[in-house]
Coordinates of C-alpha atoms in Angstrom, one line a residue:
Chain D
M1 CA -27.3 230.4 125.2
L2 CA -25.1 233.9 125.9
N3 CA -26.1 236.0 128.7
V4 CA -24.9 239.4 127.3
T5 CA -25.1 242.4 128.7
G6 CA -26.0 245.3 126.4
D7 CA -29.0 247.1 124.7
L8 CA -30.0 244.2 122.5
P9 CA -32.9 241.9 123.8
G10 CA -31.7 238.3 125.1
D11 CA -34.1 236.9 121.7
S12 CA -32.6 238.7 119.2
W13 CA -28.8 238.2 120.0
G14 CA -29.8 234.6 120.4
I15 CA -31.4 233.8 117.3
F16 CA -28.4 235.8 115.6
T17 CA -25.7 233.6 117.7
F18 CA -27.7 230.6 116.2
L19 CA -27.2 231.8 112.7
C20 CA -23.4 232.9 113.2
A21 CA -23.2 229.2 114.8
A22 CA -24.7 228.1 111.9
L23 CA -22.9 229.5 109.1
C24 CA -20.4 229.2 110.6
N25 CA -21.1 224.5 110.4
L26 CA -22.0 224.8 106.8
P27 CA -18.7 224.2 105.4
A28 CA -18.6 220.9 107.7
L29 CA -21.9 220.1 106.2
P30 CA -21.1 216.9 104.5
A31 CA -20.3 216.3 100.7
L32 CA -24.0 214.9 99.9
N33 CA -26.0 217.5 101.3
C34 CA -23.8 220.8 99.3
S35 CA -23.9 218.5 95.8
E36 CA -27.9 218.6 96.4
E37 CA -27.8 222.0 96.8
L38 CA -25.6 221.9 94.1
G39 CA -28.7 220.8 92.3
A40 CA -30.1 219.8 89.5
G41 CA -26.9 220.7 87.5
Q42 CA -24.5 218.6 88.2
S43 CA -26.8 216.4 87.9
I44 CA -27.7 216.7 84.6
Q45 CA -24.1 217.2 83.5
Q46 CA -23.2 213.4 85.6
T47 CA -26.5 212.1 83.1
Y48 CA -25.2 213.9 80.6
D49 CA -21.9 212.1 80.7
L50 CA -23.4 208.2 81.9
T51 CA -25.4 208.6 78.3
R52 CA -22.1 209.6 76.0
Y53 CA -20.2 206.7 77.8
L54 CA -23.7 204.0 77.0
E55 CA -23.2 205.1 73.8
H56 CA -19.9 203.9 73.5
Q57 CA -20.3 201.4 75.1
L58 CA -22.8 200.1 73.3
R59 CA -21.4 200.1 70.3
T60 CA -19.1 197.1 71.0
L61 CA -21.9 195.2 73.0
A62 CA -23.6 196.4 69.1
G63 CA -20.8 195.1 66.9
T64 CA -20.8 191.6 68.4
Y65 CA -24.7 191.0 68.7
L66 CA -24.9 191.6 65.4
N67 CA -22.0 189.4 64.1
Y68 CA -23.6 186.9 66.7
L69 CA -26.8 187.6 65.1
G70 CA -24.9 187.0 61.7
P71 CA -25.5 188.7 58.1
P72 CA -27.1 190.1 57.2
F73 CA -27.8 192.3 60.2
N74 CA -24.0 192.2 60.6
E75 CA -23.5 194.2 57.0
P76 CA -23.2 198.3 57.3
D77 CA -25.3 199.1 54.4
F78 CA -28.0 196.5 55.4
N79 CA -31.7 198.8 55.7
P80 CA -34.3 196.8 56.0
P81 CA -37.9 198.1 56.1
R82 CA -39.5 198.9 60.0
L83 CA -42.3 196.3 60.2
A84 CA -45.1 197.0 62.7
R85 CA -44.2 194.6 65.1
A86 CA -41.0 196.0 65.4
E87 CA -43.1 200.0 66.5
R88 CA -43.4 198.5 70.2
V89 CA -39.8 199.7 70.9
P90 CA -40.5 203.3 72.2
S91 CA -39.1 205.4 69.2
A92 CA -36.6 208.4 69.8
T93 CA -37.9 210.5 66.2
V94 CA -39.0 212.9 66.9
D95 CA -40.8 215.8 65.1
L96 CA -38.3 218.4 64.9
D97 CA -40.3 221.6 66.7
L98 CA -42.3 219.2 68.5
W99 CA -39.0 218.2 70.4
R100 CA -37.6 221.8 70.3
G101 CA -41.0 223.1 72.6
L102 CA -41.2 219.9 74.9
T103 CA -41.0 221.6 78.5
D104 CA -38.0 220.0 80.4
N105 CA -40.6 217.6 82.3
A106 CA -42.3 216.0 79.6
R107 CA -38.3 215.6 78.2
L108 CA -37.5 213.9 81.0
A109 CA -40.0 211.5 81.0
A110 CA -39.8 210.6 77.5
N111 CA -36.4 209.6 78.6
Y112 CA -36.7 208.2 81.5
R113 CA -40.2 205.6 80.1
A114 CA -37.8 204.9 76.6
Y115 CA -34.7 203.6 78.6
S116 CA -36.7 201.8 81.1
R117 CA -38.5 200.1 78.6
L118 CA -35.8 199.7 76.9
L119 CA -33.9 198.0 79.9
C120 CA -36.6 195.3 80.5
Y121 CA -36.7 194.4 76.1
L122 CA -32.7 193.8 77.2
R123 CA -32.8 191.9 80.0
V124 CA -35.0 189.5 78.3
L125 CA -32.5 189.1 75.4
D126 CA -30.0 188.9 78.4
G127 CA -31.5 185.7 79.4
Q128 CA -31.8 184.0 75.8
V129 CA -28.5 184.8 74.1
G130 CA -26.2 182.2 73.1
T131 CA -22.5 182.6 74.5
A132 CA -20.8 183.9 77.6
E133 CA -19.2 186.4 76.1
L134 CA -22.4 188.0 75.0
R135 CA -23.6 187.3 78.5
H136 CA -21.0 189.1 80.7
R137 CA -21.7 192.1 78.1
L138 CA -24.8 192.5 78.3
A139 CA -25.3 192.1 81.6
H140 CA -22.5 195.0 82.1
F141 CA -24.7 197.1 79.4
C142 CA -27.7 196.2 81.1
A143 CA -26.4 197.5 84.5
S144 CA -24.9 200.5 83.2
L145 CA -28.4 201.2 81.6
Q146 CA -30.2 201.1 84.7
G147 CA -27.9 202.9 86.3
L148 CA -28.6 205.8 83.6
V149 CA -32.9 205.3 84.4
L150 CA -32.0 206.2 87.8
S151 CA -29.6 209.2 87.3
I152 CA -32.7 210.7 85.1
G153 CA -35.3 210.1 88.2
G154 CA -32.3 211.6 90.6
V155 CA -32.5 214.9 87.9
M156 CA -36.8 215.2 87.7
S157 CA -37.1 214.1 91.9
S158 CA -34.6 217.2 92.2
L159 CA -36.3 219.2 90.1
G160 CA -39.4 218.3 91.9
Y161 CA -41.2 216.4 88.8
P162 CA -43.1 213.0 89.3
L163 CA -41.7 210.0 88.7
P164 CA -43.9 208.3 85.3
A165 CA -45.2 205.3 85.8
G166 CA -44.6 202.1 84.4
P167 CA -42.6 199.0 85.0
A168 CA -39.8 199.4 87.5
G169 CA -39.2 196.2 88.3
P170 CA -37.8 192.8 86.4
P171 CA -40.2 192.1 84.7
A172 CA -41.6 188.7 83.3
G173 CA -41.3 189.8 79.9
P174 CA -41.7 192.6 77.2
P175 CA -44.8 193.9 78.0
G176 CA -47.8 192.9 75.9
A177 CA -46.1 191.8 72.9
P178 CA -46.3 188.6 70.9
P179 CA -43.4 186.3 71.2
A180 CA -41.9 186.4 67.3
P181 CA -43.0 183.7 65.0
N182 CA -39.8 182.9 63.9
D183 CA -36.0 182.8 64.6
F184 CA -35.7 185.5 61.3
L185 CA -38.3 188.5 63.1
K186 CA -37.0 187.4 66.8
K187 CA -33.4 188.4 64.5
M188 CA -35.1 191.6 63.1
D189 CA -36.7 192.3 66.7
D190 CA -33.4 192.5 68.0
F191 CA -31.6 194.3 65.2
W192 CA -34.1 196.8 66.0
L193 CA -34.0 197.4 69.3
L194 CA -29.6 197.7 69.4
K195 CA -31.3 200.5 66.7
E196 CA -33.6 201.8 68.7
L197 CA -30.9 201.9 71.7
Q198 CA -28.5 203.6 69.6
T199 CA -30.9 206.3 68.2
W200 CA -32.5 207.2 72.3
L201 CA -28.6 207.4 73.2
W202 CA -27.6 210.2 70.5
R203 CA -31.3 211.4 71.5
S204 CA -30.5 211.9 75.1
A205 CA -27.2 213.6 74.8
K206 CA -29.3 216.6 72.9
D207 CA -31.8 216.3 74.8
F208 CA -29.6 217.0 78.2
N209 CA -27.3 219.6 76.8
R210 CA -30.9 221.6 75.7
L211 CA -31.6 220.5 79.9
K212 CA -28.1 221.6 81.0
K213 CA -28.5 225.7 79.1
K214 CA -31.8 225.9 80.8
V215 CA -31.6 224.5 84.2
P216 CA -28.9 225.3 87.0
P217 CA -29.3 229.1 88.3
A218 CA -33.0 229.5 89.5
V219 CA -32.5 225.8 91.0
V220 CA -30.4 226.5 93.4
T221 CA -31.3 229.8 94.9
L222 CA -34.7 227.9 95.1
R223 CA -33.3 225.5 97.4
L224 CA -31.4 227.6 99.7
E225 CA -35.0 229.2 100.3
A226 CA -36.5 225.9 101.1
R227 CA -34.0 225.2 103.5
G228 CA -34.6 228.2 105.5
F229 CA -31.6 229.4 105.8
Chain Y
M1 CA -37.5 235.6 -6.1
R2 CA -41.7 236.5 -7.1
I3 CA -43.6 235.0 -5.1
W4 CA -44.9 238.0 -3.4
G5 CA -45.6 240.2 -6.9
R6 CA -48.7 238.8 -6.9
P7 CA -49.9 237.2 -10.5
K8 CA -51.6 239.0 -13.0
D9 CA -54.7 238.0 -14.9
S10 CA -54.7 234.3 -13.6
G11 CA -58.0 232.7 -11.3
L12 CA -56.9 231.8 -7.7
V13 CA -56.2 228.2 -7.8
E14 CA -53.4 229.3 -10.9
S15 CA -51.5 231.7 -8.7
I16 CA -51.9 229.2 -5.7
S17 CA -50.6 226.4 -7.9
L18 CA -47.6 229.0 -9.2
L19 CA -46.9 229.6 -5.3
A20 CA -47.0 226.3 -4.2
L21 CA -44.3 225.0 -6.7
H22 CA -41.4 227.7 -6.1
L23 CA -41.6 226.9 -2.4
L24 CA -41.7 223.1 -4.0
E25 CA -38.3 224.2 -5.9
G26 CA -36.2 225.1 -2.9
D27 CA -34.7 227.6 -3.9
F28 CA -35.1 229.7 -0.8
A29 CA -33.7 230.1 2.1
H30 CA -35.0 229.4 5.7
S31 CA -36.1 232.6 6.6
F32 CA -39.0 232.5 4.3
A33 CA -41.6 232.1 7.1
V34 CA -44.0 235.0 7.4
P35 CA -43.3 237.1 3.9
G36 CA -44.5 234.1 2.1
W37 CA -47.5 233.2 3.9
I38 CA -48.1 237.0 3.5
G39 CA -47.7 236.3 -0.6
L40 CA -49.3 233.5 -0.7
A41 CA -52.3 234.8 1.5
L42 CA -53.0 238.2 -0.2
P43 CA -54.9 236.9 -3.2
C44 CA -56.9 235.1 -0.8
V45 CA -58.1 238.7 0.9
K46 CA -58.5 240.4 -2.8
M47 CA -61.9 238.1 -2.7
A48 CA -65.1 239.6 -2.5
N49 CA -66.8 237.3 -0.6
P50 CA -65.6 236.0 2.9
V51 CA -66.7 232.5 2.8
P52 CA -64.8 231.1 -0.1
S53 CA -61.6 233.6 1.3
A54 CA -61.7 232.0 4.7
C55 CA -61.2 228.7 2.7
C56 CA -58.6 229.9 0.4
M57 CA -56.6 231.4 3.4
V58 CA -56.8 227.9 5.3
L59 CA -55.7 226.1 2.0
A60 CA -52.3 228.1 1.7
A61 CA -51.8 227.6 4.9
V62 CA -51.5 224.2 4.2
V63 CA -49.7 224.6 1.6
V64 CA -47.3 226.7 3.0
V65 CA -46.2 224.5 6.0
Y66 CA -46.4 221.5 3.7
A67 CA -43.4 223.3 1.4
Q68 CA -41.6 224.0 4.0
R69 CA -41.3 221.4 5.9
H70 CA -40.9 219.3 3.2
S71 CA -38.4 221.8 0.9
Q72 CA -36.2 223.2 3.5
P73 CA -33.1 221.5 4.7
D74 CA -33.7 220.0 7.8
S75 CA -31.3 221.2 10.2
H76 CA -30.6 217.8 12.9
T77 CA -28.0 217.3 15.9
Q78 CA -26.7 213.9 15.9
F79 CA -24.8 212.6 19.2
E80 CA -22.0 210.2 18.3
R81 CA -19.6 208.1 21.0
V82 CA -15.9 209.0 20.5
G83 CA -14.2 206.8 18.1
A84 CA -17.4 205.3 16.0
D85 CA -17.9 205.0 12.4
V86 CA -20.4 207.7 11.6
T87 CA -22.3 207.5 8.5
M88 CA -24.7 210.7 7.4
K89 CA -26.4 210.8 4.4
C90 CA -28.0 213.7 2.7
G91 CA -31.4 213.6 2.8
S92 CA -33.5 211.9 1.3
M93 CA -30.9 212.3 -1.8
D94 CA -30.2 208.4 -3.5
W95 CA -26.6 207.3 -2.9
D96 CA -25.6 208.3 -6.6
A97 CA -26.2 211.6 -6.3
A98 CA -24.1 214.0 -6.8
V99 CA -23.3 216.1 -3.6
T100 CA -20.4 218.0 -1.8
W101 CA -20.5 217.8 2.0
T102 CA -18.6 220.7 3.9
V103 CA -18.1 221.0 8.0
N104 CA -18.2 224.6 9.0
G105 CA -17.7 226.1 5.7
T106 CA -15.1 224.1 4.9
D107 CA -15.7 221.3 1.6
I108 CA -14.4 217.9 2.5
D109 CA -12.6 215.6 0.4
E110 CA -14.4 213.1 -1.8
S111 CA -12.3 210.5 -0.4
H112 CA -15.0 210.2 2.8
L113 CA -17.3 210.0 0.5
N114 CA -19.2 206.8 -0.7
G115 CA -21.4 207.8 -3.1
S116 CA -23.4 210.3 -1.5
Y117 CA -23.3 209.1 2.3
L118 CA -20.5 211.0 4.3
I119 CA -18.0 208.2 6.7
L120 CA -16.5 209.3 9.4
K121 CA -14.1 206.7 11.1
N122 CA -13.7 206.2 14.6
V123 CA -14.9 210.0 15.5
D124 CA -12.7 211.9 18.2
L125 CA -14.2 215.4 19.7
S126 CA -12.1 217.6 17.3
Q127 CA -14.7 216.2 14.3
S128 CA -17.8 217.7 16.0
G129 CA -19.3 220.7 13.8
Q130 CA -22.2 221.5 11.5
Y131 CA -21.9 219.4 8.9
S132 CA -24.0 219.9 5.0
C133 CA -24.6 218.5 2.5
Y134 CA -25.2 220.5 -1.2
E135 CA -26.2 218.9 -4.3
G136 CA -24.5 219.2 -7.4
S137 CA -23.6 222.9 -9.7
A138 CA -25.9 224.7 -7.8
W139 CA -25.7 224.4 -4.7
H140 CA -28.9 223.9 -3.0
L141 CA -28.5 222.8 0.5
K142 CA -30.3 219.6 1.2
Y143 CA -29.0 219.0 4.3
Q144 CA -27.6 220.0 8.0
T145 CA -27.0 218.4 10.7
T146 CA -24.7 219.2 14.2
L147 CA -22.4 216.3 15.1
K148 CA -21.6 216.3 18.8
V149 CA -19.1 213.9 19.9
G150 CA -19.0 212.3 23.3
T151 CA -18.6 209.9 25.6
P152 CA -21.8 208.1 27.7
P153 CA -21.1 209.2 31.5
R154 CA -19.6 207.7 34.0
E155 CA -20.3 207.2 37.7
P156 CA -21.0 210.2 39.0
V157 CA -19.6 211.3 42.5
L158 CA -22.4 211.8 45.0
M159 CA -21.8 213.9 48.5
C160 CA -24.3 214.8 50.8
R161 CA -23.6 216.6 54.1
S162 CA -25.7 218.3 56.7
N163 CA -24.1 221.8 57.2
N164 CA -27.0 223.3 59.6
Y165 CA -27.9 220.5 61.5
P166 CA -30.6 219.7 62.4
K167 CA -32.4 222.2 60.2
G168 CA -31.2 219.3 57.3
F169 CA -29.1 218.1 54.9
Y170 CA -27.6 219.2 50.7
C171 CA -26.1 216.9 48.3
S172 CA -23.2 217.8 45.8
W173 CA -22.8 215.9 42.6
H174 CA -19.9 216.1 39.5
L175 CA -19.0 213.5 37.3
P176 CA -15.3 212.0 37.1
T177 CA -14.4 213.1 33.8
P178 CA -16.8 215.4 31.3
T179 CA -19.2 213.9 28.8
Y180 CA -18.8 217.0 25.8
I181 CA -22.1 216.3 25.5
P182 CA -25.1 217.9 27.3
N183 CA -26.0 216.2 30.9
T184 CA -29.1 215.8 33.1
F185 CA -29.9 214.7 36.6
N186 CA -32.0 213.5 38.5
I187 CA -31.6 213.0 42.2
S188 CA -34.0 210.8 44.1
V189 CA -34.3 210.5 48.5
I190 CA -36.0 207.7 49.9
H191 CA -36.3 207.9 53.7
G192 CA -37.5 204.5 54.5
T193 CA -41.0 204.3 52.6
K194 CA -41.1 207.9 51.5
E195 CA -39.9 209.4 49.4
M196 CA -38.5 213.4 49.9
V197 CA -37.7 216.1 47.3
C198 CA -34.7 217.5 46.8
E199 CA -34.4 221.3 46.0
K200 CA -32.1 222.2 43.5
D201 CA -30.3 224.7 44.2
A202 CA -29.3 227.4 41.8
V203 CA -26.1 228.6 43.2
P204 CA -24.3 226.2 42.2
K205 CA -26.1 223.9 39.9
N206 CA -25.4 221.0 40.6
R207 CA -26.3 220.8 44.2
C208 CA -29.4 220.1 46.2
H209 CA -31.0 220.4 50.1
I210 CA -33.9 219.1 51.6
R211 CA -35.0 219.9 55.3
Y212 CA -35.6 217.5 58.3
L213 CA -38.7 216.5 58.5
Q214 CA -38.1 214.2 61.5
L215 CA -35.2 213.9 63.9
F216 CA -33.5 212.0 65.4
S217 CA -34.3 208.4 62.9
T218 CA -33.2 204.9 63.0
V219 CA -34.5 205.0 59.5
K220 CA -31.3 205.0 57.1
Y221 CA -31.8 207.8 54.4
K222 CA -31.2 206.7 50.5
V223 CA -30.3 209.3 48.0
T224 CA -30.3 208.1 44.5
L225 CA -28.0 210.2 41.6
T226 CA -28.9 209.2 37.8
V227 CA -27.0 211.3 35.5
T228 CA -28.6 210.6 31.3
N229 CA -27.1 212.3 28.4
A230 CA -27.8 211.1 24.4
L231 CA -25.4 208.6 24.9
G232 CA -26.0 206.7 28.0
K233 CA -26.9 207.3 31.3
N234 CA -25.2 205.9 34.8
Y235 CA -26.2 206.7 38.1
T236 CA -25.1 205.9 41.9
T237 CA -26.8 205.4 45.1
V238 CA -25.3 206.8 49.1
T239 CA -26.9 205.2 52.5
F240 CA -26.2 206.9 55.3
D241 CA -27.8 207.2 59.3
E242 CA -29.0 210.9 59.8
F243 CA -25.9 211.6 62.6
A244 CA -23.6 210.1 60.3
I245 CA -23.0 213.0 57.6
V246 CA -23.2 216.0 60.2
K247 CA -20.2 217.9 59.5
P248 CA -20.2 221.2 60.1
D249 CA -18.4 224.5 58.1
P250 CA -14.9 225.7 59.3
P251 CA -15.0 228.5 62.4
E252 CA -15.4 232.0 61.3
S253 CA -13.5 235.1 62.0
V254 CA -10.9 233.3 63.4
V255 CA -8.7 236.3 65.6
A256 CA -5.4 235.8 67.2
K257 CA -3.1 238.2 68.9
P258 CA -0.8 239.0 70.9
V259 CA -0.6 239.2 74.9
P260 CA 1.2 242.7 75.9
N261 CA 3.6 242.0 78.8
N262 CA 3.5 237.9 77.6
P263 CA 6.5 237.3 75.3
R264 CA 5.0 233.3 75.0
R265 CA 1.2 234.5 75.0
L266 CA -0.8 234.4 71.8
E267 CA -4.8 234.7 72.9
V268 CA -7.3 233.4 69.9
S269 CA -10.7 233.7 69.5
W270 CA -13.4 232.9 67.1
Q271 CA -16.8 232.6 66.3
N272 CA -19.1 229.6 65.2
P273 CA -19.8 229.0 61.9
S274 CA -23.0 231.5 60.7
S275 CA -24.5 227.9 58.8
W276 CA -24.4 226.4 61.9
P277 CA -28.4 227.5 62.7
D278 CA -28.8 226.3 66.6
P279 CA -25.7 226.2 69.0
E280 CA -27.3 226.6 72.0
S281 CA -29.2 222.9 71.6
F282 CA -26.4 221.7 69.6
P283 CA -23.4 222.7 70.6
L284 CA -20.1 222.7 68.9
K285 CA -17.0 221.9 70.8
F286 CA -13.5 222.9 68.9
F287 CA -10.5 221.8 67.9
L288 CA -7.3 224.1 67.6
R289 CA -4.0 223.1 66.0
Y290 CA -0.5 225.9 66.1
R291 CA 2.9 225.6 65.2
P292 CA 5.6 228.5 64.7
L293 CA 6.1 229.0 61.1
I294 CA 9.6 228.1 61.1
L295 CA 8.7 224.0 62.5
D296 CA 6.5 221.3 60.4
Q297 CA 5.2 219.6 64.0
W298 CA 2.0 220.8 65.3
Q299 CA 0.6 221.0 68.7
H300 CA -3.7 220.4 69.3
V301 CA -5.7 221.7 72.0
E302 CA -9.6 220.1 72.4
L303 CA -11.9 222.6 73.2
S304 CA -15.1 221.3 74.3
D305 CA -16.9 224.8 74.6
G306 CA -16.1 228.8 74.6
T307 CA -14.7 230.5 71.3
S308 CA -11.6 231.3 72.9
H309 CA -8.2 230.6 73.9
T310 CA -4.7 231.4 75.3
I311 CA -1.8 229.6 73.7
T312 CA 0.9 229.8 76.7
D313 CA 3.8 228.6 75.3
A314 CA 4.9 230.1 72.5
Y315 CA 8.1 230.0 71.2
A316 CA 8.6 234.0 71.7
G317 CA 9.1 236.1 69.0
K318 CA 8.1 233.6 66.9
E319 CA 5.6 234.0 63.9
Y320 CA 3.0 231.2 64.4
I321 CA 0.3 229.5 61.9
I322 CA -3.0 228.9 64.0
Q323 CA -6.1 227.1 62.7
V324 CA -9.2 226.4 64.2
A325 CA -11.8 223.6 63.3
A326 CA -15.3 222.9 64.7
K327 CA -17.2 219.5 65.6
D328 CA -20.9 219.1 67.1
N329 CA -20.4 217.7 70.6
D330 CA -21.8 213.9 70.0
I331 CA -22.3 213.4 66.3
G332 CA -20.4 213.3 63.2
T333 CA -17.4 214.3 61.6
W334 CA -14.5 217.2 62.1
S335 CA -14.7 220.4 59.6
D336 CA -12.3 221.9 57.4
W337 CA -9.6 223.7 59.6
S338 CA -10.4 227.3 59.1
V339 CA -8.2 230.3 57.1
A340 CA -4.9 230.6 58.6
V341 CA -4.1 233.1 61.3
H342 CA -0.8 234.4 61.7
A343 CA 0.3 236.3 64.5
T344 CA 4.1 236.3 66.9
P345 CA 3.9 236.9 70.4
W346 CA 4.6 240.3 71.9
T347 CA 8.2 240.9 72.4
E348 CA 9.6 243.7 74.9
E349 CA 10.7 246.5 72.9
P350 CA 14.4 247.4 72.6
K351 CA 14.8 250.2 75.3
H352 CA 18.3 251.7 75.4
L353 CA 18.9 252.0 71.8
T354 CA 22.5 254.3 71.3
T355 CA 24.2 252.3 74.5
E356 CA 23.2 248.7 73.0
A357 CA 24.1 249.4 69.8
Q358 CA 27.4 250.0 70.8
I359 CA 27.7 247.1 72.9
T360 CA 26.8 244.9 70.4
E361 CA 29.3 246.8 67.9
T362 CA 32.4 245.7 70.3
T363 CA 32.1 242.4 71.6
S364 CA 31.4 240.1 68.9
A365 CA 28.1 239.0 68.7
S366 CA 27.2 235.1 68.7
T367 CA 23.2 235.1 70.1
S368 CA 21.3 232.4 69.4
S369 CA 18.8 232.9 67.0
F370 CA 15.8 231.5 69.9
M371 CA 15.5 233.4 73.3
A372 CA 15.4 230.3 75.5
P373 CA 12.9 231.3 78.6
P374 CA 15.3 233.1 81.2
T375 CA 18.0 230.2 82.6
T376 CA 21.0 231.1 84.9
K377 CA 24.1 230.4 82.2
I378 CA 27.4 230.9 81.9
C379 CA 27.3 233.9 79.6
D380 CA 29.1 234.2 76.7
K381 CA 30.8 237.2 76.2
G382 CA 29.1 238.7 73.3
A383 CA 25.8 238.0 74.7
V384 CA 24.3 241.2 76.6
V385 CA 21.2 240.4 78.1
G386 CA 20.6 241.9 81.4
S387 CA 22.0 243.5 85.5
G388 CA 21.7 240.0 86.5
A389 CA 23.4 238.3 83.6
V390 CA 26.2 241.1 83.4
A391 CA 26.9 240.2 87.3
V392 CA 27.4 236.6 86.5
C393 CA 30.2 237.5 83.7
W394 CA 32.1 239.9 86.2
T395 CA 32.0 236.8 88.9
A396 CA 33.5 234.4 86.0
G397 CA 35.6 236.4 84.9
L398 CA 37.1 237.2 88.2
V399 CA 37.1 232.8 89.1
V400 CA 38.9 232.4 85.9
A401 CA 41.5 235.2 86.5
A402 CA 42.1 234.2 89.7
Y403 CA 42.8 230.8 88.4
S404 CA 45.1 232.2 85.8
V405 CA 47.3 234.1 88.5
L406 CA 47.4 230.7 89.8
F407 CA 48.3 228.6 87.3
I408 CA 50.9 230.6 86.1

């Protein structure tokens, strides 16, 4: 505490000094804290980039996997009807106006829930698949997908939204679904799983584009105020 | 023509019979219709009693219609394939009747006739026209037909594209070769189990558009186009994912301007295509290509956002050609290239025109066509660039003079 003679009362001067010291030390704060304050804007961008990366990875993975399943699954024109049992895989399909009108929370929550469940299914797939190469690719993809789920969770937290409840840990099996009665139907399930995953990644790119435009500036000022500076 | 004159002193039935006989003989033009009906109906109207009058009217109508049907030359249209053999019969005339055939008013030589049948072998497109058959020397028109020679349709070409994602998409089609006869097109769009309606556009005619009801669909769209004409039908199908057909229109209002005091820069700006409905949520990225007119090699720049770019490595004083293309940030394919714009970077205005002109006249000019970026080089006697270069020249000149003195 400085002893200063002058007109300023001691307390005010002390506060003033404290503020100066704090402001001087601000640049020295660890980078992690700074990026948190830069906020959701940057993590949305990172999540967006992650979806693009995963989409690219999926292309190779899907090609390999569909070849492993064999025809007709690996034919480009294969366009089977959607069976009722396939409905348990979360669908990205949504009414246009509904999608436009989603709140940020709803939009993020939909993504979070979808990828969490898709991750479960993929992990089950990983346990059953034949070749070592496929297992390796699947494992790598699952790890990246896990990263995406965490990233989305991070964005939600930084924006102050609660994480949706759901299967977080490694599951025993796909929630509440009967196993496929025969080999062909099992392969159909796998086909639809990959299709939905691909569609979700395309949708997420659009979801995060929308979020990018709407979120950053307000959040930054809010966070600084909350810190008490 | 005495039909409309009222026959005198004959009963009703007699007058109707007389009329009918005239009609059946068929010696009138096909434009009989109303006057004949009036002529026939007049005697009926003259009757005092209403009930028999009404019956008479009905009878008259039946007679007229029957007569018209059976005495006028039938007007037909027939479609035949190119290369086919066509046999035309002269209506209900017997094979051995004496007839004359004409095509578009010109007589046809008897060598083409087989009795009263007209035989056309291996028809080609030039043989399309109106064929008429006349009986004997009286030239009663017995039969008339319009022959249209064409081909059955070949497999049509169908293309679907979404230039206004996420609103919807359009499909357009055409026939690879003409059929020369009228065709009808029928398009069906199936999405999973649902059949969607593709609304036909007024202009251009061979196009229809569809609105997306749902976005991010995993189920493919299957579009089938069927072409039908009198000689056959054909069809084609395309199947695609919602994302695969996204292709924006090229960017609009591309403008390239020189930058003052910067001889190597060009400022390019453009706008999103007006057909793209929502660039905020569905941003576009751009691809710019540019080259000086005198070179063939393009230079490329990809821009992930913004609708302007400054080229900083233009060759000074050269005219450039610049184009821009657009693509959705994440899905689909690149648009076609925009309209090309031309621009030349800013060049310095020559300041002292008179004095410089004199200097260039006296020295032998050998300026290179490319004004390379300023580097210090041993200058040519003829090149006049600036005060710095002049100093170098002088120095070089002095050195050369010194050497010559030493070695001579």
